[in-house]
Tab-separated table of C-alpha atoms in Angstrom:
chain	number	residue	atom	x	y	z
A	1	MET	CA	-67.100	-55.135	40.980
A	2	ARG	CA	-67.116	-54.150	44.515
A	3	ARG	CA	-70.532	-54.053	45.094
A	4	ILE	CA	-70.884	-57.548	43.587
A	5	HIS	CA	-68.377	-59.133	45.802
A	6	LYS	CA	-70.337	-57.160	48.671
A	7	LYS	CA	-73.668	-58.259	47.550
A	8	PHE	CA	-72.440	-61.966	47.368
A	9	ILE	CA	-70.842	-62.133	50.801
A	10	ASN	CA	-74.068	-60.550	52.322
A	11	LEU	CA	-76.072	-63.349	50.599
A	12	LEU	CA	-73.855	-66.174	51.638
A	13	GLU	CA	-74.235	-64.473	55.580
A	14	LYS	CA	-77.938	-64.854	55.127
A	15	SER	CA	-77.781	-68.291	53.395
A	16	ASN	CA	-78.250	-71.220	56.076
A	17	THR	CA	-77.707	-73.880	53.391
A	18	VAL	CA	-74.167	-72.846	52.655
A	19	GLN	CA	-71.776	-74.185	55.070
A	20	ILE	CA	-68.444	-72.005	54.592
A	21	GLU	CA	-66.342	-69.927	56.727
A	22	MET	CA	-67.201	-66.453	55.847
A	23	LYS	CA	-63.735	-65.131	57.226
A	24	TYR	CA	-62.099	-67.374	54.556
A	25	LEU	CA	-64.406	-66.423	51.779
A	26	ARG	CA	-63.480	-62.787	52.252
A	27	SER	CA	-60.010	-63.463	52.289
A	28	ILE	CA	-60.270	-65.283	49.008
A	29	LEU	CA	-62.883	-62.535	47.318
A	30	ARG	CA	-60.442	-59.659	48.511
A	31	LYS	CA	-57.320	-61.106	47.061
A	32	THR	CA	-59.206	-61.949	43.844
A	33	LEU	CA	-60.321	-58.438	43.561
A	34	ASN	CA	-56.877	-56.735	44.335
A	35	ARG	CA	-55.043	-59.032	41.556
A	36	MET	CA	-58.039	-57.889	39.242
A	37	VAL	CA	-57.055	-54.070	39.868
A	38	VAL	CA	-53.506	-55.052	39.231
A	39	MET	CA	-54.354	-56.863	36.213
A	40	GLU	CA	-56.399	-54.111	34.911
A	41	GLU	CA	-53.554	-51.898	35.264
A	42	PHE	CA	-51.021	-53.968	33.254
A	43	LYS	CA	-53.568	-54.583	30.295
A	44	ALA	CA	-53.573	-51.237	29.723
A	45	VAL	CA	-49.965	-51.327	28.405
A	46	GLN	CA	-48.420	-54.841	27.556
A	47	THR	CA	-45.841	-54.294	24.857
A	48	GLN	CA	-44.819	-51.179	22.857
A	49	ASN	CA	-42.408	-51.735	20.202
A	50	ARG	CA	-42.149	-48.425	18.649
A	51	THR	CA	-40.532	-45.321	19.728
A	52	PRO	CA	-41.716	-41.762	19.399
A	53	ALA	CA	-40.883	-40.193	15.590
A	54	HIS	CA	-37.865	-38.254	16.581
A	55	SER	CA	-35.785	-41.161	17.551
A	56	GLU	CA	-37.295	-43.682	14.759
A	57	ASP	CA	-33.850	-44.360	13.092
A	58	ASN	CA	-31.976	-44.972	16.316
A	59	ALA	CA	-34.408	-47.247	18.144
A	60	ARG	CA	-36.088	-49.243	15.611
A	61	HIS	CA	-34.111	-51.787	17.275
A	62	LEU	CA	-35.670	-51.100	20.848
A	63	GLN	CA	-38.978	-52.034	22.148
A	64	VAL	CA	-40.256	-51.444	25.824
A	65	GLU	CA	-42.285	-54.049	27.222
A	66	PHE	CA	-43.228	-55.207	30.800
A	67	ALA	CA	-41.719	-58.339	32.848
A	68	LEU	CA	-44.109	-60.704	32.734
A	69	THR	CA	-42.055	-64.022	33.919
A	70	LYS	CA	-39.524	-64.690	36.614
A	71	ALA	CA	-36.825	-64.707	33.760
A	72	GLN	CA	-37.533	-61.272	32.870
A	73	LEU	CA	-37.537	-59.789	35.999
A	74	ASP	CA	-34.267	-61.527	36.626
A	75	GLU	CA	-33.005	-59.574	33.793
A	76	SER	CA	-33.883	-56.041	35.510
A	77	PHE	CA	-32.648	-57.080	38.825
A	78	ARG	CA	-29.382	-58.014	37.132
A	79	LEU	CA	-29.197	-54.878	35.219
A	80	ARG	CA	-29.918	-52.960	38.330
A	81	TYR	CA	-26.975	-54.753	40.227
A	82	ARG	CA	-24.157	-53.680	37.264
A	83	ILE	CA	-25.089	-50.277	37.289
A	84	PHE	CA	-25.991	-49.310	41.290
A	85	VAL	CA	-23.524	-51.716	42.863
A	86	GLU	CA	-20.598	-52.329	40.506
A	87	GLU	CA	-20.724	-49.083	38.701
A	88	LEU	CA	-22.245	-46.553	41.077
A	89	GLY	CA	-20.959	-48.635	44.448
A	90	ALA	CA	-24.238	-48.551	46.439
A	91	LYS	CA	-24.555	-49.844	49.328
A	92	ILE	CA	-27.538	-52.101	49.183
A	93	ASP	CA	-28.068	-54.651	51.499
A	94	CYS	CA	-30.342	-56.688	49.357
A	95	ALA	CA	-27.796	-57.426	46.692
A	96	THR	CA	-26.785	-60.730	46.085
A	97	PRO	CA	-23.101	-62.315	45.167
A	98	LEU	CA	-25.350	-63.713	42.299
A	99	GLY	CA	-25.407	-60.521	40.643
A	100	ILE	CA	-29.280	-59.429	41.565
A	101	GLU	CA	-30.091	-56.570	42.775
A	102	SER	CA	-33.822	-56.712	44.156
A	103	ASP	CA	-35.809	-55.580	47.299
A	104	HIS	CA	-38.817	-56.773	48.922
A	105	PHE	CA	-40.846	-53.931	47.378
A	106	ASP	CA	-39.845	-55.511	43.806
A	107	ALA	CA	-42.901	-58.032	44.054
A	108	PHE	CA	-45.443	-55.437	44.149
A	109	CYS	CA	-44.130	-53.021	41.208
A	110	HIS	CA	-44.981	-53.182	37.356
A	111	HIS	CA	-41.563	-53.687	35.767
A	112	LEU	CA	-41.055	-51.762	32.616
A	113	LEU	CA	-38.473	-53.090	30.482
A	114	VAL	CA	-36.413	-51.813	27.222
A	115	ARG	CA	-35.147	-54.645	25.314
A	116	ASP	CA	-32.909	-54.764	22.135
A	117	ILE	CA	-34.531	-56.773	19.863
A	118	THR	CA	-31.434	-57.625	18.089
A	119	THR	CA	-29.499	-59.348	20.995
A	120	GLY	CA	-32.387	-59.957	23.221
A	121	GLN	CA	-30.898	-57.783	25.933
A	122	VAL	CA	-32.786	-55.727	28.687
A	123	VAL	CA	-31.074	-52.241	27.984
A	124	ALA	CA	-32.679	-50.344	30.330
A	125	CYS	CA	-35.687	-50.515	32.961
A	126	THR	CA	-37.847	-49.091	35.857
A	127	ARG	CA	-40.307	-50.198	38.108
A	128	ILE	CA	-43.565	-48.747	38.830
A	129	LEU	CA	-45.622	-48.281	42.175
A	130	THR	CA	-49.121	-47.166	41.811
A	131	ASP	CA	-51.586	-45.501	44.214
A	132	THR	CA	-53.688	-48.608	43.958
A	133	GLN	CA	-50.466	-50.599	45.353
A	134	ALA	CA	-49.621	-48.025	47.602
A	135	GLN	CA	-52.853	-48.588	49.836
A	136	VAL	CA	-52.298	-52.546	49.661
A	137	ALA	CA	-48.768	-51.515	50.907
A	138	GLY	CA	-49.672	-49.443	53.402
A	139	GLY	CA	-47.357	-46.543	52.505
A	140	PHE	CA	-44.929	-45.409	49.929
A	141	TYR	CA	-41.229	-46.267	49.655
A	142	SER	CA	-40.012	-42.499	49.878
A	143	ALA	CA	-42.135	-41.968	53.082
A	144	LYS	CA	-38.820	-43.441	54.723
A	145	GLU	CA	-37.368	-40.466	53.742
A	146	PHE	CA	-39.866	-37.675	53.407
A	147	ASP	CA	-43.061	-36.867	55.357
A	148	LEU	CA	-45.439	-37.142	52.607
A	149	SER	CA	-48.612	-36.576	54.206
A	150	PRO	CA	-49.019	-32.913	52.612
A	151	LEU	CA	-49.672	-34.809	49.306
A	152	SER	CA	-52.660	-36.518	50.624
A	153	ILE	CA	-54.706	-33.735	49.788
A	154	THR	CA	-54.143	-33.726	45.820
A	155	SER	CA	-56.637	-35.249	43.640
A	156	GLY	CA	-56.270	-37.781	41.008
A	157	ARG	CA	-54.085	-40.951	40.570
A	158	VAL	CA	-50.348	-40.761	41.221
A	159	MET	CA	-47.780	-43.232	40.163
A	160	GLU	CA	-44.008	-43.572	41.543
A	161	ILE	CA	-40.935	-44.655	39.322
A	162	GLY	CA	-37.725	-45.837	40.726
A	163	ARG	CA	-34.779	-48.232	40.497
A	164	THR	CA	-34.485	-46.658	36.643
A	165	CYS	CA	-30.960	-47.441	35.286
A	166	VAL	CA	-29.662	-47.553	31.640
A	167	ASP	CA	-26.698	-49.848	30.262
A	168	PRO	CA	-23.792	-47.645	29.586
A	169	GLN	CA	-23.346	-48.734	25.893
A	170	TYR	CA	-27.239	-47.534	25.458
A	171	ARG	CA	-27.443	-44.186	26.998
A	172	THR	CA	-28.964	-42.190	24.697
A	173	GLY	CA	-32.221	-40.168	23.658
A	174	ALA	CA	-33.258	-43.304	21.791
A	175	THR	CA	-33.227	-45.609	24.729
A	176	ILE	CA	-34.501	-43.010	27.378
A	177	GLY	CA	-37.262	-41.825	25.016
A	178	THR	CA	-38.408	-45.509	24.430
A	179	LEU	CA	-38.710	-46.047	28.011
A	180	TRP	CA	-40.351	-42.975	28.744
A	181	ALA	CA	-42.671	-43.858	26.106
A	182	GLY	CA	-43.842	-46.851	27.661
A	183	LEU	CA	-44.220	-44.771	31.267
A	184	ALA	CA	-46.540	-42.511	29.556
A	185	LYS	CA	-48.597	-44.820	27.367
A	186	PHE	CA	-49.065	-46.729	31.221
A	187	MET	CA	-50.017	-43.239	32.633
A	188	GLU	CA	-52.289	-42.136	29.948
A	189	ASN	CA	-54.195	-45.679	30.102
A	190	ASN	CA	-54.569	-45.562	33.817
A	191	ARG	CA	-55.591	-41.864	33.947
A	192	PHE	CA	-52.694	-40.526	36.304
A	193	SER	CA	-52.748	-37.194	37.441
A	194	TYR	CA	-48.758	-36.879	38.573
A	195	LEU	CA	-45.795	-38.595	38.918
A	196	MET	CA	-43.293	-38.575	41.950
A	197	GLY	CA	-39.705	-39.288	41.129
A	198	CYS	CA	-36.446	-38.191	42.637
A	199	ALA	CA	-33.039	-36.466	41.455
A	200	SER	CA	-29.886	-36.507	43.282
A	201	ILE	CA	-27.382	-33.789	43.814
A	202	PRO	CA	-23.744	-35.139	44.450
A	203	MET	CA	-21.952	-34.333	47.294
A	204	ASN	CA	-18.333	-35.117	46.332
A	205	ASP	CA	-17.572	-31.265	47.141
A	206	GLY	CA	-18.682	-31.460	50.617
A	207	GLY	CA	-22.261	-30.216	49.751
A	208	ALA	CA	-21.290	-26.661	48.480
A	209	GLN	CA	-22.815	-27.359	45.010
A	210	ALA	CA	-26.131	-28.451	46.635
A	211	HIS	CA	-26.518	-25.472	48.941
A	212	LYS	CA	-26.134	-23.510	45.832
A	213	ILE	CA	-28.535	-25.403	43.809
A	214	MET	CA	-31.226	-25.517	46.598
A	215	MET	CA	-30.979	-21.901	47.014
A	216	GLN	CA	-31.626	-21.437	43.408
A	217	LEU	CA	-34.549	-24.011	43.662
A	218	ARG	CA	-35.974	-22.490	46.875
A	219	ALA	CA	-36.285	-19.181	44.679
A	220	GLY	CA	-38.923	-20.308	42.240
A	221	PHE	CA	-39.376	-24.270	41.959
A	222	LEU	CA	-40.925	-25.294	45.396
A	223	THR	CA	-44.581	-26.655	45.624
A	224	PRO	CA	-47.053	-24.576	47.237
A	225	GLU	CA	-47.062	-24.467	50.864
A	226	SER	CA	-49.802	-26.898	51.320
A	227	LEU	CA	-47.940	-29.686	49.362
A	228	ARG	CA	-44.394	-28.932	50.897
A	229	ILE	CA	-43.054	-32.237	52.170
A	230	ASN	CA	-40.141	-32.382	55.133
A	231	ALA	CA	-37.160	-34.403	54.746
A	232	ARG	CA	-36.403	-37.071	57.235
A	233	ARG	CA	-32.570	-36.588	57.216
A	234	PRO	CA	-31.850	-33.092	56.103
A	235	LEU	CA	-28.853	-31.484	54.198
A	236	PRO	CA	-25.689	-31.282	55.924
A	237	PRO	CA	-24.375	-27.993	56.806
A	238	PRO	CA	-22.512	-26.120	54.211
A	239	PRO	CA	-18.681	-26.237	54.465
A	240	ILE	CA	-17.094	-23.759	55.994
A	241	GLU	CA	-14.797	-22.210	53.037
A	242	PRO	CA	-17.176	-21.026	50.347
A	243	SER	CA	-17.068	-22.388	46.936
A	244	ILE	CA	-16.423	-20.147	44.224
A	245	ALA	CA	-17.456	-22.831	41.231
A	246	PRO	CA	-20.274	-21.926	39.149
A	247	ILE	CA	-23.461	-23.702	39.942
A	248	LYS	CA	-23.736	-27.134	37.959
A	249	MET	CA	-27.630	-28.125	37.960
A	250	PRO	CA	-27.571	-32.051	37.412
A	251	PRO	CA	-28.799	-32.632	34.277
A	252	LEU	CA	-31.888	-35.265	35.238
A	253	LEU	CA	-33.037	-32.344	37.675
A	254	LYS	CA	-32.568	-29.503	35.036
A	255	ALA	CA	-34.775	-31.558	32.663
A	256	TYR	CA	-37.527	-32.234	35.052
A	257	LEU	CA	-37.405	-28.663	35.725
A	258	ARG	CA	-37.931	-27.367	32.019
A	259	LEU	CA	-41.093	-30.063	31.928
A	260	GLY	CA	-42.425	-27.842	34.570
A	261	ALA	CA	-41.749	-30.058	37.548
A	262	GLN	CA	-41.823	-28.762	41.197
A	263	ILE	CA	-39.326	-29.709	43.819
A	264	GLY	CA	-41.658	-30.950	47.212
A	265	GLY	CA	-39.153	-29.358	49.704
A	266	GLU	CA	-35.674	-29.634	51.351
A	267	PRO	CA	-33.481	-32.774	50.232
A	268	TYR	CA	-32.759	-36.033	51.962
A	269	TRP	CA	-29.327	-36.998	52.884
A	270	SER	CA	-28.700	-40.485	51.649
A	271	GLU	CA	-26.318	-42.508	52.869
A	272	LEU	CA	-26.637	-45.298	50.397
A	273	ILE	CA	-25.713	-43.468	47.632
A	274	CYS	CA	-23.723	-40.303	49.190
A	275	ASN	CA	-25.820	-38.162	47.638
A	276	ASN	CA	-28.996	-35.606	48.663
A	277	VAL	CA	-31.920	-36.832	46.884
A	278	ILE	CA	-34.755	-34.281	46.115
A	279	CYS	CA	-38.564	-35.141	45.606
A	280	VAL	CA	-39.638	-34.360	42.225
A	281	ILE	CA	-43.292	-33.868	41.838
A	282	LEU	CA	-44.417	-33.585	38.041
A	283	PHE	CA	-48.097	-32.853	37.773
A	284	ILE	CA	-49.196	-33.779	34.220
A	285	GLU	CA	-51.863	-30.703	33.474
A	286	LYS	CA	-48.505	-28.207	33.831
A	287	MET	CA	-45.984	-30.060	31.593
A	288	LYS	CA	-44.674	-27.667	29.684
A	289	VAL	CA	-42.934	-29.629	26.806
A	290	THR	CA	-45.191	-30.312	23.658
A	291	LEU	CA	-43.710	-32.291	20.531
A	292	PRO	CA	-45.242	-34.304	17.969
A	293	CYS	CA	-45.985	-38.037	18.854
A	294	ALA	CA	-46.171	-40.853	16.719
A	295	ASN	CA	-47.153	-43.191	19.436
A	296	LEU	CA	-50.096	-41.472	21.488
A	297	PRO	CA	-53.345	-40.641	20.035
A	298	ARG	CA	-53.318	-36.484	19.395
A	299	ASN	CA	-56.970	-36.269	20.429
A	300	SER	CA	-56.152	-37.846	23.828
A	301	PRO	CA	-55.828	-35.525	26.983
A	302	LEU	CA	-52.473	-36.895	27.358
A	303	GLY	CA	-51.428	-37.691	23.913
A	304	SER	CA	-48.065	-35.833	24.155
A	305	ILE	CA	-47.292	-37.096	27.251
A	306	GLY	CA	-44.821	-39.837	25.810
A	307	ILE	CA	-42.736	-37.648	23.810
A	308	LYS	CA	-42.679	-34.828	26.495
A	309	LEU	CA	-41.067	-37.424	29.041
A	310	ALA	CA	-38.850	-38.453	26.144
A	311	ALA	CA	-37.517	-34.659	25.846
A	312	LEU	CA	-36.868	-34.837	29.653
A	313	CYS	CA	-34.074	-37.171	28.981
A	314	ILE	CA	-33.185	-35.900	25.608
A	315	MET	CA	-33.226	-32.004	26.358
A	316	SER	CA	-30.126	-33.006	28.824
A	317	ALA	CA	-27.395	-35.603	29.229
A	318	ILE	CA	-29.520	-38.025	31.367
A	319	LYS	CA	-27.681	-39.544	34.269
A	320	PRO	CA	-27.717	-43.549	34.273
A	321	TRP	CA	-30.105	-43.920	36.894
A	322	ILE	CA	-33.101	-42.638	39.055
A	323	MET	CA	-33.331	-43.643	42.701
A	324	PRO	CA	-36.514	-44.952	43.684
A	325	ILE	CA	-39.136	-42.146	45.646
A	326	PHE	CA	-42.319	-44.790	45.869
A	327	CYS	CA	-43.431	-47.233	47.903
A	328	PRO	CA	-43.625	-50.785	49.023
A	329	LEU	CA	-46.737	-53.196	48.697
A	330	LYS	CA	-47.715	-56.290	50.488
A	331	PRO	CA	-46.235	-59.341	49.409
A	332	ARG	CA	-48.514	-61.265	47.034
A	333	SER	CA	-46.401	-62.795	44.780
A	334	ILE	CA	-43.346	-62.044	42.475
A	335	LEU	CA	-45.602	-61.879	39.584
A	336	LEU	CA	-48.787	-60.045	39.803
A	337	PHE	CA	-51.008	-61.527	37.549
């Protein structure tokens, strides 16, 4: 497709009969090409209305879908407001008095929703930023928190998830499994090699638990030195009085580690949520959990991913949300096609 565009432009440049401003034409063609790339990603997964076999009885009323209209996007933004702002008390400048939590990165994301088809309500959502979109944007969202330059040496496609949240009444394995099955199908169809996300460590004890957890993670869960990333605002010093409380690994972080995820490096101290944020990198080929999955083809190289990711949330009591780790894209429109 890119070759066709290039040949077309060259042909017009050589023609003396076509009177057209080439700079304007190039702009139009590039925008068209970018739009086609995004549409191709969306084409892979549009609506998935069945969940993995393990949760069929509990999730038969749930379906996963992409937000294709502004109304659907607003549904996810309102859910995010209820969870991040009202429930968790996050200090988000972009939140509006109308109950909408949205930032300028949303215009460049694929928004995945879980809907209760009996009520029509959106009960879970996440947003996806792909490597293709990141190139248009000029960088990842998480670059504000981490130096991601070491990851540039990795091969294969990468996608980032963020702003993931679940309605309090639907925080079950069925809901999370449905959401992750949709993510997995998107990863499979678009041939992503790894996923970036994050997990948070609470600081309500002054950081004692965070330091203990990091000691354990440094002992065997860090990425190789060549892929080590640095936090732009490091973990505050530990409290003077040592804590005698046992280590309590956050459920989401524990589940990631069980799947074979690695920790990118030292955590980032987030004033936004008063937590330490850990960059988690999950290479698909290194995922450990394999269970039968009714939704994905067994002969696919990624055929077991859906249930693997669903297991991430079922193995532990999942946290209600995952803060973003991925990147912004240059605004084109709130809808991507």
